[in-house]
Short mmCIF file of the N, C-alpha and C atoms (twelve columns), coordinates in Angstrom:
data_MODEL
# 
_entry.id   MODEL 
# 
loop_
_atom_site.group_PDB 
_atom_site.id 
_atom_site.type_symbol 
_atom_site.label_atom_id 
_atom_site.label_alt_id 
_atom_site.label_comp_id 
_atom_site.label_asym_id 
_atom_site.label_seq_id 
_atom_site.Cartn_x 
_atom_site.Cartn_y 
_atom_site.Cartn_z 
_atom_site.pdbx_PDB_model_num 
ATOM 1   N N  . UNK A 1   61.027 -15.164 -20.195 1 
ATOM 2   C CA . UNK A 1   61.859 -14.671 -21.275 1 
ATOM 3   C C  . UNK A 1   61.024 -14.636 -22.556 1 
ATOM 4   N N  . UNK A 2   60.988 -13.855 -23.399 1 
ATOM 5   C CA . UNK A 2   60.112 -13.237 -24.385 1 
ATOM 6   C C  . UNK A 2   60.705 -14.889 -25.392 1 
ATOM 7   N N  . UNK A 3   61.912 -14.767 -25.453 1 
ATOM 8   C CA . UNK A 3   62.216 -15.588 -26.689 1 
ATOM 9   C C  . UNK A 3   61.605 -17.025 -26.921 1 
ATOM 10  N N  . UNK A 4   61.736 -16.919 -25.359 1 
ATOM 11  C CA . UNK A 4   61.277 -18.289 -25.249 1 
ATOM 12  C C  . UNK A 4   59.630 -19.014 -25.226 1 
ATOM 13  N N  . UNK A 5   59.285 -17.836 -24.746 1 
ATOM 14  C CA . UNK A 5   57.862 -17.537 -25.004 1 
ATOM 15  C C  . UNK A 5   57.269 -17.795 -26.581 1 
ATOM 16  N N  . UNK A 6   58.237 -17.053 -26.981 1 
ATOM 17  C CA . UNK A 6   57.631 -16.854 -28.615 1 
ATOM 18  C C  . UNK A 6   57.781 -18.252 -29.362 1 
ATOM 19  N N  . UNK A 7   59.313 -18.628 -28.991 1 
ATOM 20  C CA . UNK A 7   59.747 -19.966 -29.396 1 
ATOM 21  C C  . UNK A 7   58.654 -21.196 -29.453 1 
ATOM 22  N N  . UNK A 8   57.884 -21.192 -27.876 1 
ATOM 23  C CA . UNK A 8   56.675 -22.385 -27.991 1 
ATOM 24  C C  . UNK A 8   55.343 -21.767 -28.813 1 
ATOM 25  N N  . UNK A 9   55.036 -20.534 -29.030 1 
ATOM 26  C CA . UNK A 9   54.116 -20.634 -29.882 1 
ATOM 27  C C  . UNK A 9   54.255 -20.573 -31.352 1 
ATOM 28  N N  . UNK A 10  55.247 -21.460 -31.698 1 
ATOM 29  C CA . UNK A 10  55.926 -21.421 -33.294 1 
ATOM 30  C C  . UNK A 10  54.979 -22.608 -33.335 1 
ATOM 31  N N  . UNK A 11  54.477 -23.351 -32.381 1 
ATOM 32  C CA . UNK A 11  54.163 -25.088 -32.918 1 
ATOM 33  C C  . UNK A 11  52.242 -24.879 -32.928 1 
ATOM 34  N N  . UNK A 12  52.280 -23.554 -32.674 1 
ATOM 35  C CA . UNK A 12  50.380 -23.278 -32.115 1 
ATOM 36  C C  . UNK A 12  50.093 -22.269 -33.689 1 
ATOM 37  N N  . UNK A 13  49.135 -23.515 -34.600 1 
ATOM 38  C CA . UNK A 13  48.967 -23.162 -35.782 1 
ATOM 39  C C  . UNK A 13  47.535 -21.800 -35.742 1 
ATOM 40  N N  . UNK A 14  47.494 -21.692 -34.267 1 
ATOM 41  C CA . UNK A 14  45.983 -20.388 -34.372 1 
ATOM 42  C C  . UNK A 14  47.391 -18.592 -34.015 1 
ATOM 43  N N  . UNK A 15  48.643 -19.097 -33.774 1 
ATOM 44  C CA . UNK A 15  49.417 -18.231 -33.476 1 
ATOM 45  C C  . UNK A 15  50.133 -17.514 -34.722 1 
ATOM 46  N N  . UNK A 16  51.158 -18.683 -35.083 1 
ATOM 47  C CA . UNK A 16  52.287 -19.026 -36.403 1 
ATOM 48  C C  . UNK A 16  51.554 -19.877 -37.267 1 
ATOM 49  N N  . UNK A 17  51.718 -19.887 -38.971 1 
ATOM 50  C CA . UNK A 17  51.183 -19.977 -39.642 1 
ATOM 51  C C  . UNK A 17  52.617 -21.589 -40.252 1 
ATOM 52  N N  . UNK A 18  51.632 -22.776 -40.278 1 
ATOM 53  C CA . UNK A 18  52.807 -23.750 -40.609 1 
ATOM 54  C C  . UNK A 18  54.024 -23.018 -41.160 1 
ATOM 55  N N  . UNK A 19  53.596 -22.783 -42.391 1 
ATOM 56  C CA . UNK A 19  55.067 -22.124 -43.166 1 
ATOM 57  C C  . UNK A 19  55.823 -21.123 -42.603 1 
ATOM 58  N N  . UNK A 20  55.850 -20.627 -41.915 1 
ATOM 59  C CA . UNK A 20  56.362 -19.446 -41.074 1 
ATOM 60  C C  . UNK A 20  57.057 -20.136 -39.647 1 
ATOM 61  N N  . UNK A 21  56.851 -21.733 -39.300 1 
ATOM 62  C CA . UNK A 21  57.747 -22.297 -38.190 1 
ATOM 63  C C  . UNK A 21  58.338 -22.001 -38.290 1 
ATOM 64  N N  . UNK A 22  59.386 -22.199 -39.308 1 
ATOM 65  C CA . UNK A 22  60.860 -22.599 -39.539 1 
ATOM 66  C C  . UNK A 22  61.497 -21.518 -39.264 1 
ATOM 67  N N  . UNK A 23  60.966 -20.869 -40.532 1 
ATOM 68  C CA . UNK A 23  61.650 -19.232 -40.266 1 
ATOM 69  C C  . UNK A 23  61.824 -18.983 -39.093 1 
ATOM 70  N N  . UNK A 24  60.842 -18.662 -38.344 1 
ATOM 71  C CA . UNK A 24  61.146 -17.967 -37.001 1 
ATOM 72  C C  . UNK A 24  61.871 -18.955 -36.443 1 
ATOM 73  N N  . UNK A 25  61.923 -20.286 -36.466 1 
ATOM 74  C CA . UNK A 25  62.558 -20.720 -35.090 1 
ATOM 75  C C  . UNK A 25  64.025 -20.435 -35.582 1 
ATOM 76  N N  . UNK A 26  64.753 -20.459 -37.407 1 
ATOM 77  C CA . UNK A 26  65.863 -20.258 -37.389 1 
ATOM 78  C C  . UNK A 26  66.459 -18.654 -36.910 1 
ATOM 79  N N  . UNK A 27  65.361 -17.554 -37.231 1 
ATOM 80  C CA . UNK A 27  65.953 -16.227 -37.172 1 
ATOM 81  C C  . UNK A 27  66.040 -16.439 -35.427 1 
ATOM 82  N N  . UNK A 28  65.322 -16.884 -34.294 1 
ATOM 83  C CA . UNK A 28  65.698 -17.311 -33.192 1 
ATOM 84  C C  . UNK A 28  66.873 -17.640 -32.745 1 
ATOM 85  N N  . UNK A 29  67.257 -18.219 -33.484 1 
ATOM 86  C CA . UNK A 29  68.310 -19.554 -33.684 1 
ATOM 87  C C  . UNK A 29  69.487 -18.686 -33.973 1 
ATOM 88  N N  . UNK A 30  69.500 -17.553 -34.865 1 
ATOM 89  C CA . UNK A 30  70.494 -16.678 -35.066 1 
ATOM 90  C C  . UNK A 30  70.755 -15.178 -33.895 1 
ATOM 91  N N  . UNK A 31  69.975 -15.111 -32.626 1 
ATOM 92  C CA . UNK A 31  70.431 -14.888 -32.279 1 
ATOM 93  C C  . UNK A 31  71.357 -15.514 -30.465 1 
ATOM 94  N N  . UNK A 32  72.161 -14.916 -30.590 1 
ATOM 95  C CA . UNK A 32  73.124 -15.277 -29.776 1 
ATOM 96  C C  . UNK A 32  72.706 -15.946 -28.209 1 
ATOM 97  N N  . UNK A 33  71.381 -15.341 -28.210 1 
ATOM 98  C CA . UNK A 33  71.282 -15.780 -26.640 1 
ATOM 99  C C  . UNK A 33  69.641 -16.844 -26.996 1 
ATOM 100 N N  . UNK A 34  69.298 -16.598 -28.255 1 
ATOM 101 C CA . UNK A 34  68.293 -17.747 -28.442 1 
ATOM 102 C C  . UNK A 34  68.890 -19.114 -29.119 1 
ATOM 103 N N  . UNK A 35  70.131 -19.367 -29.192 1 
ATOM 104 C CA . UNK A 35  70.626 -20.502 -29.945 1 
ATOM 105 C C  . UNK A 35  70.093 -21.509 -29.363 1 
ATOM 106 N N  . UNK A 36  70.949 -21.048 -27.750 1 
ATOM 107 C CA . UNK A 36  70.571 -22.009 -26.481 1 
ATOM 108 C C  . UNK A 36  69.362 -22.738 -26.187 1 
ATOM 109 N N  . UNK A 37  68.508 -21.932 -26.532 1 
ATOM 110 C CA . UNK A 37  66.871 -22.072 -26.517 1 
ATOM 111 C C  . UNK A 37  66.378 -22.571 -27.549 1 
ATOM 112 N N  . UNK A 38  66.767 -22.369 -28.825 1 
ATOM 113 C CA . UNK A 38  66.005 -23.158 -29.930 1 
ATOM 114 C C  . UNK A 38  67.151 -24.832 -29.825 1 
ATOM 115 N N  . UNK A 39  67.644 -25.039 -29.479 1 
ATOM 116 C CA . UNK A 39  68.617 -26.585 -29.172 1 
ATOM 117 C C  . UNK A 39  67.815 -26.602 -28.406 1 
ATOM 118 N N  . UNK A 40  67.802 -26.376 -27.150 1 
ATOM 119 C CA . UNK A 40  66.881 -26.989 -26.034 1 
ATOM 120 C C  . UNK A 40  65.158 -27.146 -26.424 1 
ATOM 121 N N  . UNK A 41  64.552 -26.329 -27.399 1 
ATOM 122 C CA . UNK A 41  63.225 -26.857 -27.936 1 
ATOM 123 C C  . UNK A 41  63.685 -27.545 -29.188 1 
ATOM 124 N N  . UNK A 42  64.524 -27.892 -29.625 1 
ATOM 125 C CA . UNK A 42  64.888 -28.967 -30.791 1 
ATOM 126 C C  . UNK A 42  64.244 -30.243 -29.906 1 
ATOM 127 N N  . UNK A 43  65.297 -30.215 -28.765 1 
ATOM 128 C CA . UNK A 43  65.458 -31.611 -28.279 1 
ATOM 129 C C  . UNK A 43  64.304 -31.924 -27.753 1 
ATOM 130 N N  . UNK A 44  63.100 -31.139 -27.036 1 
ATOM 131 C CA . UNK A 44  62.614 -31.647 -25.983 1 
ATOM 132 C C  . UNK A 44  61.281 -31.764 -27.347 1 
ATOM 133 N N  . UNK A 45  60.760 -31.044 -27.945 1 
ATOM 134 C CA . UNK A 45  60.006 -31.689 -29.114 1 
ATOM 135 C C  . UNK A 45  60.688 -32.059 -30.087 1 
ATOM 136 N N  . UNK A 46  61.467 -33.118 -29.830 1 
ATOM 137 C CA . UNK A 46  62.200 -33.758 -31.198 1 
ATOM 138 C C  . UNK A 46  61.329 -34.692 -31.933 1 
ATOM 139 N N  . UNK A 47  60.424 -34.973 -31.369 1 
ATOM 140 C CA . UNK A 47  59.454 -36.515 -31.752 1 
ATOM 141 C C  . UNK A 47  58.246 -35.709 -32.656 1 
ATOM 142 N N  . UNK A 48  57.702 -34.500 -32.515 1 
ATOM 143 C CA . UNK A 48  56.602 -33.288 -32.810 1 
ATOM 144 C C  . UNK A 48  57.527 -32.906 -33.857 1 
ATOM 145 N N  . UNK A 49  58.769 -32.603 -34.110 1 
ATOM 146 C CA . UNK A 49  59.924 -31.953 -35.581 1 
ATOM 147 C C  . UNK A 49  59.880 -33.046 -36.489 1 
ATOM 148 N N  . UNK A 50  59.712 -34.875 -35.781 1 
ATOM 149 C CA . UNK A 50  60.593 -35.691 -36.975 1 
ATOM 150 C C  . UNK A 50  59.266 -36.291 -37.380 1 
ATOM 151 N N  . UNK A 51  58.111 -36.404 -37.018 1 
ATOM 152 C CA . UNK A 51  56.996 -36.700 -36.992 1 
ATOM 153 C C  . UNK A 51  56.075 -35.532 -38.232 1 
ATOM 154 N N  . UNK A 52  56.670 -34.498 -37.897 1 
ATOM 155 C CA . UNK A 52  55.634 -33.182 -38.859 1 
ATOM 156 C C  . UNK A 52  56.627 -33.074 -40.111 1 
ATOM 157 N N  . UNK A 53  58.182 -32.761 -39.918 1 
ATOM 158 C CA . UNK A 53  59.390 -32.958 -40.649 1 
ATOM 159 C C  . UNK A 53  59.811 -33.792 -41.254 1 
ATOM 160 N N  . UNK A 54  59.893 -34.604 -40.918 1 
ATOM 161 C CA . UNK A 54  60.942 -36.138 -41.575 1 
ATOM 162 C C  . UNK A 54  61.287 -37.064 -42.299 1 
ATOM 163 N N  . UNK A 55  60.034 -36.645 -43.090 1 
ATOM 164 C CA . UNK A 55  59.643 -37.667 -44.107 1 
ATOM 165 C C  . UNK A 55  60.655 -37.414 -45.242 1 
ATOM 166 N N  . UNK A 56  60.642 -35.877 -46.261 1 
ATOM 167 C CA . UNK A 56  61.240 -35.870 -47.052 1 
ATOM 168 C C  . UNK A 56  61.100 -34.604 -47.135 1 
ATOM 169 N N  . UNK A 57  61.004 -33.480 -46.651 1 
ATOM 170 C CA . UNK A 57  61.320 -31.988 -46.190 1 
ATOM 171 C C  . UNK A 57  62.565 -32.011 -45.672 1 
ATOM 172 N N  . UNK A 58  63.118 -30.738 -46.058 1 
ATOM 173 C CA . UNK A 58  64.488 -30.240 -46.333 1 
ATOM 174 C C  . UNK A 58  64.198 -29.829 -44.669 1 
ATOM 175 N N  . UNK A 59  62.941 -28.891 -44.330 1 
ATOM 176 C CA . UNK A 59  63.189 -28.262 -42.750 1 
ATOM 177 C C  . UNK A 59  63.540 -28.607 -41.749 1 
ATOM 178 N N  . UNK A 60  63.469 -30.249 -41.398 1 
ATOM 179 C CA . UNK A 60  64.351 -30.803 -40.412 1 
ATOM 180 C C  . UNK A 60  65.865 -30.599 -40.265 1 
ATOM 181 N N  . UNK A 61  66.153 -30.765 -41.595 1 
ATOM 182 C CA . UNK A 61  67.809 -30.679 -41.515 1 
ATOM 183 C C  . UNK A 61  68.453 -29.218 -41.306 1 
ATOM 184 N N  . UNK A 62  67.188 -28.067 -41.830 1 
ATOM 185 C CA . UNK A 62  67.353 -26.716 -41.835 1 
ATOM 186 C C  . UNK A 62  67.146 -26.137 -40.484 1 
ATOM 187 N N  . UNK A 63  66.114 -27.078 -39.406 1 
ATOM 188 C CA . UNK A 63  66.216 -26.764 -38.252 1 
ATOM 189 C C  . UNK A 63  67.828 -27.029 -37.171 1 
ATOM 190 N N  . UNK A 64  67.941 -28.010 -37.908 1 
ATOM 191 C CA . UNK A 64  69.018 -29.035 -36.633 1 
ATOM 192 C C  . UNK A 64  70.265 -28.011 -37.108 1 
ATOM 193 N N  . UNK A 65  70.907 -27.425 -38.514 1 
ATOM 194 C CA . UNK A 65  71.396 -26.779 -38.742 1 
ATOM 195 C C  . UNK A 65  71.571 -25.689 -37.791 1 
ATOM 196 N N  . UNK A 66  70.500 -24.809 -37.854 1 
ATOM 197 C CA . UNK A 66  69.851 -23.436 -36.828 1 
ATOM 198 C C  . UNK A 66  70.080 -23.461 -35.579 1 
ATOM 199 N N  . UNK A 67  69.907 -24.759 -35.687 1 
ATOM 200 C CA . UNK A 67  69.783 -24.894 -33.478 1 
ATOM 201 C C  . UNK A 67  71.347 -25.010 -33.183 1 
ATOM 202 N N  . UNK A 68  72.227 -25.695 -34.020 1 
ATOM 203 C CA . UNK A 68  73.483 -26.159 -33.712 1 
ATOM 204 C C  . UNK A 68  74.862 -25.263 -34.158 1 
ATOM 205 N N  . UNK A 69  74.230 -24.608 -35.023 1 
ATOM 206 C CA . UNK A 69  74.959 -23.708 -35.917 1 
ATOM 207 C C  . UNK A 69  76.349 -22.870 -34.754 1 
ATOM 208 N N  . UNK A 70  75.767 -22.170 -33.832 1 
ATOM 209 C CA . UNK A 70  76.204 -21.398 -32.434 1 
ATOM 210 C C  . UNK A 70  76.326 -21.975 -31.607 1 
ATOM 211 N N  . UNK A 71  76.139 -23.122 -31.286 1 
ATOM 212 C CA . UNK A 71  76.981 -23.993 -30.152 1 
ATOM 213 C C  . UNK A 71  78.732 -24.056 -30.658 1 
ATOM 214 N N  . UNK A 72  79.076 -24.311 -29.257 1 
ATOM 215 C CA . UNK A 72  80.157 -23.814 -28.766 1 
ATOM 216 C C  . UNK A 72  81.307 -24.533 -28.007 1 
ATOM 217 N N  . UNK A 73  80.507 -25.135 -26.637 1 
ATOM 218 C CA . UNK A 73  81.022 -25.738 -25.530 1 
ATOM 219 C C  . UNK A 73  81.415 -26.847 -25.709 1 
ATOM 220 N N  . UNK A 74  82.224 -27.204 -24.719 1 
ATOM 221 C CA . UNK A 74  82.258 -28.578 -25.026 1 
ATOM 222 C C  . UNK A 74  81.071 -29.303 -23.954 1 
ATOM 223 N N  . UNK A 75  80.519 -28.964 -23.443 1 
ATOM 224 C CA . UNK A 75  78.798 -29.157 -22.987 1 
ATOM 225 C C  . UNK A 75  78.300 -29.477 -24.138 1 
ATOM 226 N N  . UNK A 76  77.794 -28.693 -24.860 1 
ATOM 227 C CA . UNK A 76  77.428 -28.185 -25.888 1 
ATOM 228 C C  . UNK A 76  77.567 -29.346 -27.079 1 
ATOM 229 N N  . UNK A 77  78.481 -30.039 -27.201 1 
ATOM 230 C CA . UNK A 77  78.755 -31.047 -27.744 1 
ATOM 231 C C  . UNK A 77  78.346 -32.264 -27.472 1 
ATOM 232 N N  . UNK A 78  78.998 -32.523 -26.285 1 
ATOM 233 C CA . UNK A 78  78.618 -33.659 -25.517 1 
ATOM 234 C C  . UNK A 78  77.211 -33.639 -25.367 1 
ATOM 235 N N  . UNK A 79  76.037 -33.119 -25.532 1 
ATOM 236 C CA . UNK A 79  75.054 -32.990 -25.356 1 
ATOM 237 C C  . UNK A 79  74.334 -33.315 -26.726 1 
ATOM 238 N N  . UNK A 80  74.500 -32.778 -27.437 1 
ATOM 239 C CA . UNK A 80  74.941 -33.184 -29.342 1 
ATOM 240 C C  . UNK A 80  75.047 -34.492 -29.530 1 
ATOM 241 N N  . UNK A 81  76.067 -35.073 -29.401 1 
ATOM 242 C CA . UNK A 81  76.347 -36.370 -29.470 1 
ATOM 243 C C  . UNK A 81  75.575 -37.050 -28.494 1 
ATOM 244 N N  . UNK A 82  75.290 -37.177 -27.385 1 
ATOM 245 C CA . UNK A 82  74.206 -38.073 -26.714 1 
ATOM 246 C C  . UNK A 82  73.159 -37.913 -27.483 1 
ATOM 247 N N  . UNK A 83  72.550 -36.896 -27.975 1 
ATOM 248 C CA . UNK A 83  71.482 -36.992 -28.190 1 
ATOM 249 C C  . UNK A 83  71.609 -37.810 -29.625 1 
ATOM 250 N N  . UNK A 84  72.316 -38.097 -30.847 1 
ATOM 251 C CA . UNK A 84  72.425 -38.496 -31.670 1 
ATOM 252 C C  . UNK A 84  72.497 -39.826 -31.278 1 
ATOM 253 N N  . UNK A 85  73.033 -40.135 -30.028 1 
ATOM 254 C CA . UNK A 85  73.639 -41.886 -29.590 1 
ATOM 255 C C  . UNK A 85  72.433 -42.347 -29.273 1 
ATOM 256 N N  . UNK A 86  71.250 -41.780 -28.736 1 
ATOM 257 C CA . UNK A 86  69.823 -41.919 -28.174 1 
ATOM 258 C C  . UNK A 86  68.290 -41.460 -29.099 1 
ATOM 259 N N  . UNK A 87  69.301 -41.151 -30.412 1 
ATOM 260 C CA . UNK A 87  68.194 -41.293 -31.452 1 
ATOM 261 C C  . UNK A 87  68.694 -42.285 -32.314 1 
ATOM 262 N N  . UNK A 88  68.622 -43.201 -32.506 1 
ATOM 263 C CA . UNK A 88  70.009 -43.867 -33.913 1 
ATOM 264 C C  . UNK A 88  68.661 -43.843 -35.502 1 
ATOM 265 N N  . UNK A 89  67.575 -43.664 -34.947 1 
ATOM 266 C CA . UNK A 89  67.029 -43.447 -36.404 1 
ATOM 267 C C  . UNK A 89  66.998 -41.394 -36.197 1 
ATOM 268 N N  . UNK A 90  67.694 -40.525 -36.891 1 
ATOM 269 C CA . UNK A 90  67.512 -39.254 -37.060 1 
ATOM 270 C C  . UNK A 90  66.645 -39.271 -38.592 1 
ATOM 271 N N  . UNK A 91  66.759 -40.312 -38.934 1 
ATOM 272 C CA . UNK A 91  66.007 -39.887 -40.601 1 
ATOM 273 C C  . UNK A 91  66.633 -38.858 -41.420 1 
ATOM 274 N N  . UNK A 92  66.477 -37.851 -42.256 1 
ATOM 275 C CA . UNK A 92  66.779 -36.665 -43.115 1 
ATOM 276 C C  . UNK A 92  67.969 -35.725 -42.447 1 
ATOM 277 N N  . UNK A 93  67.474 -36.067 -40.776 1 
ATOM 278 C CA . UNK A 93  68.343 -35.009 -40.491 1 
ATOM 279 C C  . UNK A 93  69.935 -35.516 -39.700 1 
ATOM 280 N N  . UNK A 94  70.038 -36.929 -39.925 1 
ATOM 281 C CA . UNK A 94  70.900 -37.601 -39.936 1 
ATOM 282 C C  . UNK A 94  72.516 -36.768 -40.122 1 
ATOM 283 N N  . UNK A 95  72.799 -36.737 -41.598 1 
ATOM 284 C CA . UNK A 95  73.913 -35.750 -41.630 1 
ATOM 285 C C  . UNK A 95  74.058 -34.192 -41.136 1 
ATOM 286 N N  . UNK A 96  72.667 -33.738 -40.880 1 
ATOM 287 C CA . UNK A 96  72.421 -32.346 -40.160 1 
ATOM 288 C C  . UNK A 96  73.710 -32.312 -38.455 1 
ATOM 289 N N  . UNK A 97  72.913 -33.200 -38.237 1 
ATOM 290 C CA . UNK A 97  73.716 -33.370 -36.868 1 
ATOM 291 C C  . UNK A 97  75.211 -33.798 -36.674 1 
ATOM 292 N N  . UNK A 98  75.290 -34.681 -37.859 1 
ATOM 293 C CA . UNK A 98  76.537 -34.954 -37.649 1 
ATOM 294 C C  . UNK A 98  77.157 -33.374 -38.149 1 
ATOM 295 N N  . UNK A 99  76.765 -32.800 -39.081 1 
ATOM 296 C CA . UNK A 99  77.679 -31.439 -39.385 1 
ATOM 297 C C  . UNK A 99  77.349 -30.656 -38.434 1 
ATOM 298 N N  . UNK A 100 76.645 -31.074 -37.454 1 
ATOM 299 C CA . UNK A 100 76.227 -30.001 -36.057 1 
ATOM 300 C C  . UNK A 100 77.751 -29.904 -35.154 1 
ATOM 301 N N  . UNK A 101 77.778 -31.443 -35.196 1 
ATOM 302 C CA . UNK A 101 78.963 -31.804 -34.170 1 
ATOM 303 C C  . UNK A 101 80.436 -31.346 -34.768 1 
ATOM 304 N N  . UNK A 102 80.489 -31.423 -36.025 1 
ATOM 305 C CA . UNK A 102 81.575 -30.950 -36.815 1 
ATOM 306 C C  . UNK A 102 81.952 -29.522 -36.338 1 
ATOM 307 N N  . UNK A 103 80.773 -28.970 -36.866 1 
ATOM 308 C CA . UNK A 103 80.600 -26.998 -36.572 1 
ATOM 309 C C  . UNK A 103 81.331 -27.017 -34.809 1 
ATOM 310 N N  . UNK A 104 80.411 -27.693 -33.881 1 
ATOM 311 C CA . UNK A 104 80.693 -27.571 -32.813 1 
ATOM 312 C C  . UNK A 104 82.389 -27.720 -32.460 1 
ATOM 313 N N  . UNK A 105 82.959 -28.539 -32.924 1 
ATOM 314 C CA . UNK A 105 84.153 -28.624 -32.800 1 
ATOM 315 C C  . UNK A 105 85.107 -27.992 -33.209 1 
ATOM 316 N N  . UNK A 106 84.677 -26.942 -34.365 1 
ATOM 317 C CA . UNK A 106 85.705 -26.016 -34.925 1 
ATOM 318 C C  . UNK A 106 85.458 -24.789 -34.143 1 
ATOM 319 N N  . UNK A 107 84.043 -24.300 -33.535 1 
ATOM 320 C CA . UNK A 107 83.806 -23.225 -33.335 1 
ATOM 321 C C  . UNK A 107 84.448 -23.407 -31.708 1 
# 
């Protein structure tokens, strides 16, 4: 899948240019069938986001926003919330997620 393709070379600085991660992974993130995919590369490099992110950059919280924004399910949730129960330090992006789970529940 192209998206997904493109998605892992957001983190390959000879590809995507640091400042230009974000962007792309959110315009990703906005569409409908890459939501799925930028949540699922949230999670699986979450330690590579809070590690490069976390300190005191706004883009962590602007990512977790992006990725969660279009979730839906109640999968989708429950998946959300574990992962918050199995990070208990989120750092910055702390309230990100919790308004992830919020969004998730209205949408």
């Amino acid at each position: 899948m192209i998206w997904n393709s493109f998605l892992y070379k957001t983190s390959d600085t000879q590809v995507v240019r640091t400042q230009d991660e974000q962007s792309i992974i959110s315009t990703i993130a906005n569409n409908p069938i890459g939501n799925r995919l930028v949540y699922d590369y949230l999670e699986e490099k979450w330690d590579y986001f809070y590690e490069k992110y976390g300190g005191v950059s706004f883009t962590l919280p602007n990512l977790v926003e992006a990725a969660t924004s279009r979730l839906s399910t109640r999968n989708d949730l429950k998946r959300v919330e574990n992962f918050v129960k199995s990070h208990p330090d989120l750092g910055i992006a702390k309230a990100a997620f919790e308004n992830g789970i919020e969004t998730i529940n209205t949408n």
